[in-house]
Coordinates of C-alpha atoms and ligand atoms in Angstrom, one line a residue:
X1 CA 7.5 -1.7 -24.1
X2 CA 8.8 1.3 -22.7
X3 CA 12.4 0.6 -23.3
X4 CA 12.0 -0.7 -26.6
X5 CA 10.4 2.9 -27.8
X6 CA 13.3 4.7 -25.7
X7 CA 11.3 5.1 -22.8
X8 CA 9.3 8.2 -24.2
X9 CA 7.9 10.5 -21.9
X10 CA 4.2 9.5 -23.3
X11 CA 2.8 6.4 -24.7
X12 CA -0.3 5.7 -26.3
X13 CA -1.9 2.3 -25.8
X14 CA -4.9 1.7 -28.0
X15 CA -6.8 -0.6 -25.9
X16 CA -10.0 0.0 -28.5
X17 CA -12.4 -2.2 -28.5
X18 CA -12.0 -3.4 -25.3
X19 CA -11.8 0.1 -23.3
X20 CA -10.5 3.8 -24.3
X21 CA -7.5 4.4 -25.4
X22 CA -4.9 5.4 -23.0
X23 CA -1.7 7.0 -22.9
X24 CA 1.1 5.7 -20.1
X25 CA 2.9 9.0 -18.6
X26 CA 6.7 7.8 -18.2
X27 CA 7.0 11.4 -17.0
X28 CA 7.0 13.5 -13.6
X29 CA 6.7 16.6 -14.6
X30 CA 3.4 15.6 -16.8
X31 CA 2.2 13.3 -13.9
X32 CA 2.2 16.5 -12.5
X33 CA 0.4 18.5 -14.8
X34 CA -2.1 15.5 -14.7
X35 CA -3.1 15.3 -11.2
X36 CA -3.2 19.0 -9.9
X37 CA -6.7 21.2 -9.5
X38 CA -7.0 23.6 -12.2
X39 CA -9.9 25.9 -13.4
X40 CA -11.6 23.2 -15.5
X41 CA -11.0 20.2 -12.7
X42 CA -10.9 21.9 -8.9
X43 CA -10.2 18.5 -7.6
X44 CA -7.8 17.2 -10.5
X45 CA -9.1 15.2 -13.5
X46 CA -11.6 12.9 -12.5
X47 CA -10.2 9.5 -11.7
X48 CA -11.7 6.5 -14.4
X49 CA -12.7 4.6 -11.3
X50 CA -16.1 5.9 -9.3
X51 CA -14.9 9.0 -7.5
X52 CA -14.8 9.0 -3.7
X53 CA -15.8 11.7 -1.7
X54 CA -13.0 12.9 0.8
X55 CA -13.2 11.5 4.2
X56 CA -10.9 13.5 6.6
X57 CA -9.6 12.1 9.6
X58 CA -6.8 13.3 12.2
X59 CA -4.3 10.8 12.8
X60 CA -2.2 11.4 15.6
X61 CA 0.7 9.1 17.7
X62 CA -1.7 6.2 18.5
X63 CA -1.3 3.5 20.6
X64 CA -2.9 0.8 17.5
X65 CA 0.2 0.4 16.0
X66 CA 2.1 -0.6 19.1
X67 CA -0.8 -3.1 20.2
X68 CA -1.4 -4.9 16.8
X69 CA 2.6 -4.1 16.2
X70 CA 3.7 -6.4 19.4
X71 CA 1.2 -9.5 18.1
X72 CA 3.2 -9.6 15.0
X73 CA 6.6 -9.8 16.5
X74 CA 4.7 -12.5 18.9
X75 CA 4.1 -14.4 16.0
X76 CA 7.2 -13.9 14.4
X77 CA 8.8 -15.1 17.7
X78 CA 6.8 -18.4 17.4
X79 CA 7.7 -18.8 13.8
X80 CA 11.5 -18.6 14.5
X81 CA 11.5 -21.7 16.9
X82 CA 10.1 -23.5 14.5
X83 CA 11.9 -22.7 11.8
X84 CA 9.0 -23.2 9.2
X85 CA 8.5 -21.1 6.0
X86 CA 5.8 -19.0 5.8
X87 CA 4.0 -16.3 3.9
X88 CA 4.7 -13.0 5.0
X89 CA 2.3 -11.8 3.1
X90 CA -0.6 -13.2 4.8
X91 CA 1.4 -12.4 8.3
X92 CA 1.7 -7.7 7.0
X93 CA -2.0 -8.8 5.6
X94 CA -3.8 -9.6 8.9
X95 CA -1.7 -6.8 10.7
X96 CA -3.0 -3.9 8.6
X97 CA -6.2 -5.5 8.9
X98 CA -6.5 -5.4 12.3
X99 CA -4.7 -1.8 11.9
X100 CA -7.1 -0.9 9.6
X101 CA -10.2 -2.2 11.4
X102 CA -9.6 -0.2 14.6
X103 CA -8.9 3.1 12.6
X104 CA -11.5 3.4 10.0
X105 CA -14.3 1.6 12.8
X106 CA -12.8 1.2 16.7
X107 CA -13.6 -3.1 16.1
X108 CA -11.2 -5.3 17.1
X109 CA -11.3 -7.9 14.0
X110 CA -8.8 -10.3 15.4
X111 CA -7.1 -10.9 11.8
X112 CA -4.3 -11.8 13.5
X113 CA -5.8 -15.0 15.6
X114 CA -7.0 -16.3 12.3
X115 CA -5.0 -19.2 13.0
X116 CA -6.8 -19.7 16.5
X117 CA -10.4 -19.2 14.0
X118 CA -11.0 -15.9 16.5
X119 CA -10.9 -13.5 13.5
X120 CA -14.0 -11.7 13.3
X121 CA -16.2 -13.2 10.1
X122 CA -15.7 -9.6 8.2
X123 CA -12.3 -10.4 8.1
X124 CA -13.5 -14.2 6.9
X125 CA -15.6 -12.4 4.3
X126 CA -13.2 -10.0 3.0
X127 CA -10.1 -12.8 2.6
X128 CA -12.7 -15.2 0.7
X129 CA -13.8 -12.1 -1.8
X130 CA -9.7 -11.9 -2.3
X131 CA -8.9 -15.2 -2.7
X132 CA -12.1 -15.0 -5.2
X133 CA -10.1 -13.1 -7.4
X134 CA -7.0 -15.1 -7.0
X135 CA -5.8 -17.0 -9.8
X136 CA -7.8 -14.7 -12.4
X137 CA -5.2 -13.0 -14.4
X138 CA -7.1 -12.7 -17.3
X139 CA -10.4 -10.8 -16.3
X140 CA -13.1 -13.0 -18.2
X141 CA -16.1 -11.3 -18.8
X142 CA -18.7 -12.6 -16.5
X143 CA -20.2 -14.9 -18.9
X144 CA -17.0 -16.8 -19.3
X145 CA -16.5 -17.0 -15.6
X146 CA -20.1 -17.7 -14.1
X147 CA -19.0 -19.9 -10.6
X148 CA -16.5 -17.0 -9.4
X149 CA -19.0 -14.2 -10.7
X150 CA -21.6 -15.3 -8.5
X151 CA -18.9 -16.4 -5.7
X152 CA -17.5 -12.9 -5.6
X153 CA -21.2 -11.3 -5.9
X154 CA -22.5 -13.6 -2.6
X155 CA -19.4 -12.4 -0.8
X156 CA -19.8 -8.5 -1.6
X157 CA -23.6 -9.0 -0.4
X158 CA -22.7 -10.6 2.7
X159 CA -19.7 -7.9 3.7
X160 CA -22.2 -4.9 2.6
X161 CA -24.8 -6.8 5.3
X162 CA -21.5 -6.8 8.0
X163 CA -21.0 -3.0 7.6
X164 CA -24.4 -1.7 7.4
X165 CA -24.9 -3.4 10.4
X166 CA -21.5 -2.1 12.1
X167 CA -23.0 1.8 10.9
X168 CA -26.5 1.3 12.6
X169 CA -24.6 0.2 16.0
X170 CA -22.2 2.8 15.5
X171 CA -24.8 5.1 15.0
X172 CA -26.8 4.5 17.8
X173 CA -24.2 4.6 20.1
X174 CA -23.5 8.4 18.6
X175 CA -26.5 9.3 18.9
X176 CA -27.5 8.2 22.4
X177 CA -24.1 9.8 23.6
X178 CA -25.3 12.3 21.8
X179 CA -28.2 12.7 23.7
X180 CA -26.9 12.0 27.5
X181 CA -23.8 14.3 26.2
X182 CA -24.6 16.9 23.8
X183 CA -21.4 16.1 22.0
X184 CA -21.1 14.6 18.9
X185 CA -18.3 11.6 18.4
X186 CA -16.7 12.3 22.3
X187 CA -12.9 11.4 22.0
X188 CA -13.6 9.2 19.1
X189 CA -11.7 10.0 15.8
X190 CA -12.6 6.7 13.7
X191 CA -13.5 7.5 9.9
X192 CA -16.8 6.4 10.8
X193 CA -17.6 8.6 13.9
X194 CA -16.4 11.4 12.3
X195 CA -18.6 10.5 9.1
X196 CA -21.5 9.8 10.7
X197 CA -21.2 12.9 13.2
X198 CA -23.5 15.0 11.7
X199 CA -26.2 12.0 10.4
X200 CA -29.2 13.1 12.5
X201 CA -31.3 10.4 10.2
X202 CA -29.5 7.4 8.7
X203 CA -31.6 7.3 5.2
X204 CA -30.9 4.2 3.0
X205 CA -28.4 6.3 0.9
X206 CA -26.2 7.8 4.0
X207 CA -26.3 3.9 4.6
X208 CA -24.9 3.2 1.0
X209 CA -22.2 6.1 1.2
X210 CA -20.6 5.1 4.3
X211 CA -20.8 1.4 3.6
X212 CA -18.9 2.7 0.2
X213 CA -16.2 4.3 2.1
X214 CA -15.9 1.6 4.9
X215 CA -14.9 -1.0 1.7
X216 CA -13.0 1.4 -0.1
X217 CA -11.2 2.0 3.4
X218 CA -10.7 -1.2 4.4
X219 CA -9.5 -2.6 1.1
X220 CA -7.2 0.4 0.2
X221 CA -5.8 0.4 3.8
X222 CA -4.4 -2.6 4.6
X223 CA -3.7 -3.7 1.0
X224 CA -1.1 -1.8 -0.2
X225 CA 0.8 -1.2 3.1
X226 CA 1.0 -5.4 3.9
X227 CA 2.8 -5.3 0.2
X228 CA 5.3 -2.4 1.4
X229 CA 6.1 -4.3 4.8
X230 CA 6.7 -7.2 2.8
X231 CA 9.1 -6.4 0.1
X232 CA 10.4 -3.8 2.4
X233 CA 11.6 -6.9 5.1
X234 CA 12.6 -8.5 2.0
X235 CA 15.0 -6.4 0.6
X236 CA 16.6 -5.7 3.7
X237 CA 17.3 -9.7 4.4
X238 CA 19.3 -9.4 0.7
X239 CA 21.3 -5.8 1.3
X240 CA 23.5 -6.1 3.8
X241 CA 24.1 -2.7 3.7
X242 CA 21.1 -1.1 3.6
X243 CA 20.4 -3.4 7.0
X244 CA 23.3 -2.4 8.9
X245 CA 22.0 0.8 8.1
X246 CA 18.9 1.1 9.3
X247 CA 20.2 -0.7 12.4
X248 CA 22.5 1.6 12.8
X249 CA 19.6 4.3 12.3
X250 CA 17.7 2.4 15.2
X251 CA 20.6 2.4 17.6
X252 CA 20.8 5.7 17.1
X253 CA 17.3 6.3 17.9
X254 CA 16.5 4.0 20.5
X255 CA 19.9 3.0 22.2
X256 CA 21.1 -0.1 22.6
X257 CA 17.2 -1.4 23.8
X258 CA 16.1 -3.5 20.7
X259 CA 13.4 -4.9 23.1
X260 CA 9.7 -4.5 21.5
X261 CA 7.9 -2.5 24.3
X262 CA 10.6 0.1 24.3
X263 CA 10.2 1.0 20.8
X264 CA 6.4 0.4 20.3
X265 CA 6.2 3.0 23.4
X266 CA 8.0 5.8 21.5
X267 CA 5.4 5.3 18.1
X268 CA 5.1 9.3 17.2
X269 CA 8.9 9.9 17.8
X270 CA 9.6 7.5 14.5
X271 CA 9.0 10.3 12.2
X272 CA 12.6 9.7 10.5
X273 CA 12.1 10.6 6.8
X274 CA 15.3 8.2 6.4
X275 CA 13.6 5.2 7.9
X276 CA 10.1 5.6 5.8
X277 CA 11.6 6.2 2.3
X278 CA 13.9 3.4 3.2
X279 CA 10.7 1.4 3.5
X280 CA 8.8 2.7 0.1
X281 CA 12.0 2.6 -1.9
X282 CA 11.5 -0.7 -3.4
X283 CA 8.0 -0.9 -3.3
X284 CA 6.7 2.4 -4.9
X285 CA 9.9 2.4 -7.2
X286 CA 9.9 -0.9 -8.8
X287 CA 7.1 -2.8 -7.6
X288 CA 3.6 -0.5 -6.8
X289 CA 1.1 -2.2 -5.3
X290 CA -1.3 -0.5 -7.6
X291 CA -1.9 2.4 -10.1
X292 CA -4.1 5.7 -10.8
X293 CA -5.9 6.3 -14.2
X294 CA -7.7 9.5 -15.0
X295 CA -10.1 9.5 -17.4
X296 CA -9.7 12.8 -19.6
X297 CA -14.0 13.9 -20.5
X298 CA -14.1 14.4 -24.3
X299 CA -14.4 17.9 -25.2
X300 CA -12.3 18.5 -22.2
X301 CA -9.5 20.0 -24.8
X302 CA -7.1 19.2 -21.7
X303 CA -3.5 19.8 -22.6
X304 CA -0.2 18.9 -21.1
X305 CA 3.4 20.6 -21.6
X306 CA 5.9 18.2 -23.5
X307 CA 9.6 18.3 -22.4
X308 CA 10.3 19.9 -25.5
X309 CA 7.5 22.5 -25.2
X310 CA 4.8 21.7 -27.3
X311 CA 1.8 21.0 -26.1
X312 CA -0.3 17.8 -26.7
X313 CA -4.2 16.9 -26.2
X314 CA -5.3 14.2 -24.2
X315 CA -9.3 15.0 -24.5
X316 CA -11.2 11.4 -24.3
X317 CA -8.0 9.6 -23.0
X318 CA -7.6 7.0 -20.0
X319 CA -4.4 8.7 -18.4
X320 CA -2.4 6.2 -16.2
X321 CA 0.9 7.6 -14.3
X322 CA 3.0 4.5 -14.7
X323 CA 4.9 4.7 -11.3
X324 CA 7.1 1.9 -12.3
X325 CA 8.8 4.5 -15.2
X326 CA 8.3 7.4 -13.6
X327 CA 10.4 6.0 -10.2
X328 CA 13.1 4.3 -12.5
X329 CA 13.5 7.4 -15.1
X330 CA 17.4 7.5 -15.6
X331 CA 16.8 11.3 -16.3
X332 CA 15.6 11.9 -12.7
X333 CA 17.9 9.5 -10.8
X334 CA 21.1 9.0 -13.0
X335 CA 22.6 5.6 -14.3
X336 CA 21.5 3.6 -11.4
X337 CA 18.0 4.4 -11.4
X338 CA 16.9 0.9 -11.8
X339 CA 19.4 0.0 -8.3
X340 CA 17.7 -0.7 -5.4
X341 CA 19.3 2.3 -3.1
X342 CA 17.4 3.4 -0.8
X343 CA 20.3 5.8 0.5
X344 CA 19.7 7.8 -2.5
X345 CA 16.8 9.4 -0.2
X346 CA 19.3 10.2 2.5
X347 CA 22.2 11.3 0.8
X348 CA 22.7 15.7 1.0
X349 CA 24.2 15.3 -2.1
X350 CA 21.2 13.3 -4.5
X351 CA 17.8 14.1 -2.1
X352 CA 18.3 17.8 -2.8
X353 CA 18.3 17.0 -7.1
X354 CA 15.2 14.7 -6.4
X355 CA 12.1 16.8 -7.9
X356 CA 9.0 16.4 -5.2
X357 CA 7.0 15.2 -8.1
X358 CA 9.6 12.4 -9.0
X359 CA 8.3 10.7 -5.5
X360 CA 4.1 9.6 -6.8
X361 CA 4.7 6.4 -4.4
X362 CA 1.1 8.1 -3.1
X363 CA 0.4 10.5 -5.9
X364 CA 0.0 13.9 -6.1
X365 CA -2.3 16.9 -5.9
X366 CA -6.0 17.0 -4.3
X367 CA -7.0 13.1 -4.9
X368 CA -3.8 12.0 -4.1
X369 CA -3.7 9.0 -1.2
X370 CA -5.9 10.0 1.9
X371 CA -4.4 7.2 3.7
X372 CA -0.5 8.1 3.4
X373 CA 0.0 9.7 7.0
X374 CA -1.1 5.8 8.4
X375 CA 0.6 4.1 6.2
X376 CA 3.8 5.9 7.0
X377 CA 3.5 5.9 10.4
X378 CA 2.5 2.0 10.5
X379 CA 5.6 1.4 8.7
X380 CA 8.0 3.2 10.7
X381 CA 6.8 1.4 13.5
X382 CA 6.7 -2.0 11.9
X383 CA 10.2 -1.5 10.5
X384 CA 11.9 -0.1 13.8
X385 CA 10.1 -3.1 15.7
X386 CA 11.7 -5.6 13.4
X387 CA 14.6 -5.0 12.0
X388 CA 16.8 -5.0 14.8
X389 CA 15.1 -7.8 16.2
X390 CA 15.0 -10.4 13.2
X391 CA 17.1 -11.8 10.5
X392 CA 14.3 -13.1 7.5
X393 CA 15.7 -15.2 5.0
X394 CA 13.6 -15.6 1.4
X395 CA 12.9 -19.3 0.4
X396 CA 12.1 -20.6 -3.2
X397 CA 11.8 -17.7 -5.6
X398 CA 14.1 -14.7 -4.9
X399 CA 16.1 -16.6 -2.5
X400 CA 19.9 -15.6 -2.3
X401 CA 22.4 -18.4 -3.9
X402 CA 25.2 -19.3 -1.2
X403 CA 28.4 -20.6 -1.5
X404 CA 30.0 -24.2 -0.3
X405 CA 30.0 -23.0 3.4
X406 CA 26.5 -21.9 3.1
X407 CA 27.3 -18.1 2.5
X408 CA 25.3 -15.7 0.8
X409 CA 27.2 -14.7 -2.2
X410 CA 27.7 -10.8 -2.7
X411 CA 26.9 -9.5 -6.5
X412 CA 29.4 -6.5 -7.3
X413 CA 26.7 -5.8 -10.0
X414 CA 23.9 -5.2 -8.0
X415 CA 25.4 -2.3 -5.5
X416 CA 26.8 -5.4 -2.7
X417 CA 22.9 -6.9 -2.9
X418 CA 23.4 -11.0 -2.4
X419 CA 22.7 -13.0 -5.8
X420 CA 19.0 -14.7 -6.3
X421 CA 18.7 -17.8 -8.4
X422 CA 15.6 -16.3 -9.5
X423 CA 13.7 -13.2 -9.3
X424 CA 10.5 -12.9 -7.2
X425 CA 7.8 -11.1 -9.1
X426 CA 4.7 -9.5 -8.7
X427 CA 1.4 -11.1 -10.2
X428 CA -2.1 -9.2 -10.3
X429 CA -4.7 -10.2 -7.1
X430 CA -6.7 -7.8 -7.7
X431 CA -3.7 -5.4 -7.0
X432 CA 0.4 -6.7 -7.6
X433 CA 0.9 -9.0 -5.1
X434 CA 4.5 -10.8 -4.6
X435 CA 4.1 -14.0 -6.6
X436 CA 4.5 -16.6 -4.2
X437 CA 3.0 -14.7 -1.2
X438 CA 6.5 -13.9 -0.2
X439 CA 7.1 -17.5 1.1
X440 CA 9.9 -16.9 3.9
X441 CA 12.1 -18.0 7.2
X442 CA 12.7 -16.2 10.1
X443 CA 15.1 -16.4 12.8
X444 CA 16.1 -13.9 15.9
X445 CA 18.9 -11.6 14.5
X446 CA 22.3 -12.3 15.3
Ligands
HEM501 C1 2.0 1.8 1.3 C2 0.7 2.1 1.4 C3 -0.2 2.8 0.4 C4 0.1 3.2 -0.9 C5 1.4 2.9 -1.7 C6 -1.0 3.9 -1.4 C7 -1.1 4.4 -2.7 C8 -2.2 5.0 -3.2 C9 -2.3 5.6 -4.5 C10 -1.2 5.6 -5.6 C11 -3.5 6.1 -4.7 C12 -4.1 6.8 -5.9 C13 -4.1 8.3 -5.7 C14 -4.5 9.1 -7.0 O1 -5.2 8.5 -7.8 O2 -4.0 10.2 -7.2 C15 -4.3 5.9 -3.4 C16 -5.6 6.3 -3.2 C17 -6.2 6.0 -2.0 N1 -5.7 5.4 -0.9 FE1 -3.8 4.8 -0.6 N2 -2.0 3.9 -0.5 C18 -1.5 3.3 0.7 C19 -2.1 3.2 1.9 C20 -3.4 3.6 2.2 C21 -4.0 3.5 3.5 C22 -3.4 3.0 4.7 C23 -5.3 4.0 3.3 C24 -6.4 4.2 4.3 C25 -6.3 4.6 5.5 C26 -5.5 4.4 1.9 C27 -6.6 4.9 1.4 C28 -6.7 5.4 0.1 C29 -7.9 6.0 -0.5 C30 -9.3 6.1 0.3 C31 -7.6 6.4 -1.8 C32 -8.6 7.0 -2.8 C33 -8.4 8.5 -2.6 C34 -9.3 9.3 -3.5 O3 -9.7 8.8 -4.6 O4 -9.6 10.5 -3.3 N3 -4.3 4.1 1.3 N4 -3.4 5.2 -2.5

């Protein structure tokens, strides 16, 4: 739609009667203007979605990472003797689980002995409420969709009973230490210790907060960063470049040790900018896991600054920075805006004429993602333990066409990426998910 109005820097979309109007921001500079405290909104517009209060946790070099890190590459191990295809997707899935899990509560959920049926049953709960919304593309009203309505409400119930159950334990334990100690969480620095710190009395609506933020937490953080590590270890497998860089990067790093332990050991020394936008490039450029909206109160008389000066009134509007435009805007990042290049980041010549605000993979200003510092970090680490160590090759949809002798062909067009018969896609589970989970093969690199 975009392209066909000459990708104009706003778009209104009148979505009347079924919701508010809303306008699509194709531009950073307004994205900007649209998610930065002011007078009127201290903490930014309000977003459309219920508003989370701001949970603030210290995340420092961690040994999680490493742990859950080194049962993935186990698995992937396994899974290149055998050859079989798999989805990656449900492989990056149950590791940020279980990275997730340990962060936001200290439990070990076991996502990743699902196969062995050791996974705790939150984890059990939370995949069924997913797979709930699988396959619904169309969001029916309720009436229209009774079975998964009540499917999806008997799941939420049953999580909500997991966590307020996890929050009474945890909150017992804090307040016996508490008592034995007179210190609050001790060394722990989990978002619930640190939420529940100061909770002399757990009343029925601390209860309903934290349980709140324990979802939102555990959805948002595993979510998103399984769809990175997945198109990220995709796009390597089909730009031969970009993989002898990064491999190069890792040498460089590490030394000629590509063993597992040796990396996952050196976790808060990964803080490369190179090897992290290297990972977001394709995800937060062309394919975002997800969106933010801002709903605009009427009588608001909110304003934003056009390119061209004037300025233009958004009072009553949904607001949605379309990350997809905004990452791809051939003003910002020249002719090959649409390429996937993730050396554009690393290059002295283009990274210093990259505006900050042209980078929203997380957003920007006071609401912006709580969870980034993780997510980066878990990538690093993910990517430096894998890259060197495996060679993935895409099956079915997006998998690279080869020649008679069974070599993937180059395409000049594409910046030396290999050809695909046919573009993988993203479909909506809940948020974009790669359409066939990312079905792939994985072998130990040569
Ligand atoms: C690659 C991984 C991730 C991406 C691309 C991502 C992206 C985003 C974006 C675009 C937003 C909306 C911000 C806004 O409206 O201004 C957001 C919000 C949020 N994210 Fe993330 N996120 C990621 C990982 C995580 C992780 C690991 C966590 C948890 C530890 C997390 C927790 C949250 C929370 C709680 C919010 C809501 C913040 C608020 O409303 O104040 N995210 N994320």
């Amino acid at each position: 739609m975009s392209q066909a109005l000459g990708r104009p820097s706003l778009m209104f979309v009148d979505l009347r009667p079924i919701s508010r109007p809303m306008v699509v921001v194709g531009d950073h500079n307004i994205a900007d203007q649209l998610t930065r405290a002011t007078p009127t909104f201290p903490t930014s517009p309000p977003k459309s979605s219920r508003s989370l209060a701001r949970l603030q946790y210290m995340m420092g070099p961690t040994p999680i990472f490493s742990t859950h890190g080194l049962l993935f590459i186990e698995r992937l191990e396994a899974l290149s003797k055998t050859g079989d295809s798999f989805s990656l997707m449900k492989l990056t899935t149950q590791l940020t689980f279980d990275v997730i899990g340990k962060v936001t509560m200290e439990a070990d959920l076991g996502a990743q002995h699902d196969s062995q049926g050791e996974a705790d049953d939150l984890v059990q709960s939370f995949e069924a409420l997913v797979d709930a919304y699988n396959g619904d593309r169309l969001n029916l009203p309720w009436r229209l969709n009774p079975g998964k309505t009540r499917r999806r409400a008997a799941l939420s119930i049953c999580i909500t009973n997991m966590l307020q159950n996890i929050v009474s334990r945890k909150h017992a334990s804090l307040h016996d230490k508490k008592g034995e100690e007179g210190k609050g969480t001790g060394s722990s620095r989990s978002v619930l210790s640190m939420a529940l710190q100061d909770v002399e009395t757990l009343t029925p609506r601390v209860m309903d907060e934290t349980c709140d933020q324990l979802r939102t937490f555990l959805f948002a953080g595993h979510d998103a960063t399984a769809t990175l590590l997945s198109w990220a270890l995709y796009e390597l497998s089909r730009t031969p470049r970009a993989l002898r860089a990064i491999r190069a990067e890792l040498d460089t790093l590490f030394g000629g040790d590509a063993s597992p332990t040796v990396i996952a050991r050196a976790d808060g020394s990964l803080a490369t900018d190179a090897l992290h936008r290297r990972c977001h490039q394709r995800n937060a450029a062309f394919t975002p896991p997800g969106g933010t909206a801002r709903a605009i109160p009427p009588g608001s008389g909110l304003t934003v600054r056009m390119p061209d000066g004037h300025q233009q009134c958004l009072d009553g509007l949904l607001v949605y920075n379309c990350q997809s435009l905004i990452h791809t805007d051939p003003n910002t990042f020249g002719p090959s805006a649409g390429d996937f290049a993730p050396e554009r980041w690393l290059s002295a010549d283009t990274s210093g004429s990259i505006p900050a605000g042209a980078w929203r993979a997380f957003e920007r200003g006071p609401r912006n993602c709580i969870g980034q510092e993780l997510a980066n970090m878990e990538a690093r680490v993910v990517m430096a333990l894998t890259a060197r160590r495996f060679d993935f090759c895409k099956v079915g949809l997006g998998a690279v066409v080869r020649d008679e002798d069974g070599r993937p062909r180059l395409d000049a067009a594409q910046q030396g990426r290999y050809q695909v018969g046919e573009e993988i896609y993203m479909v909506r589970q809940i948020t974009s998910k790669p359409a066939d989970g990312m079905m792939i093969t994985v072998g130990l690199a040569k």
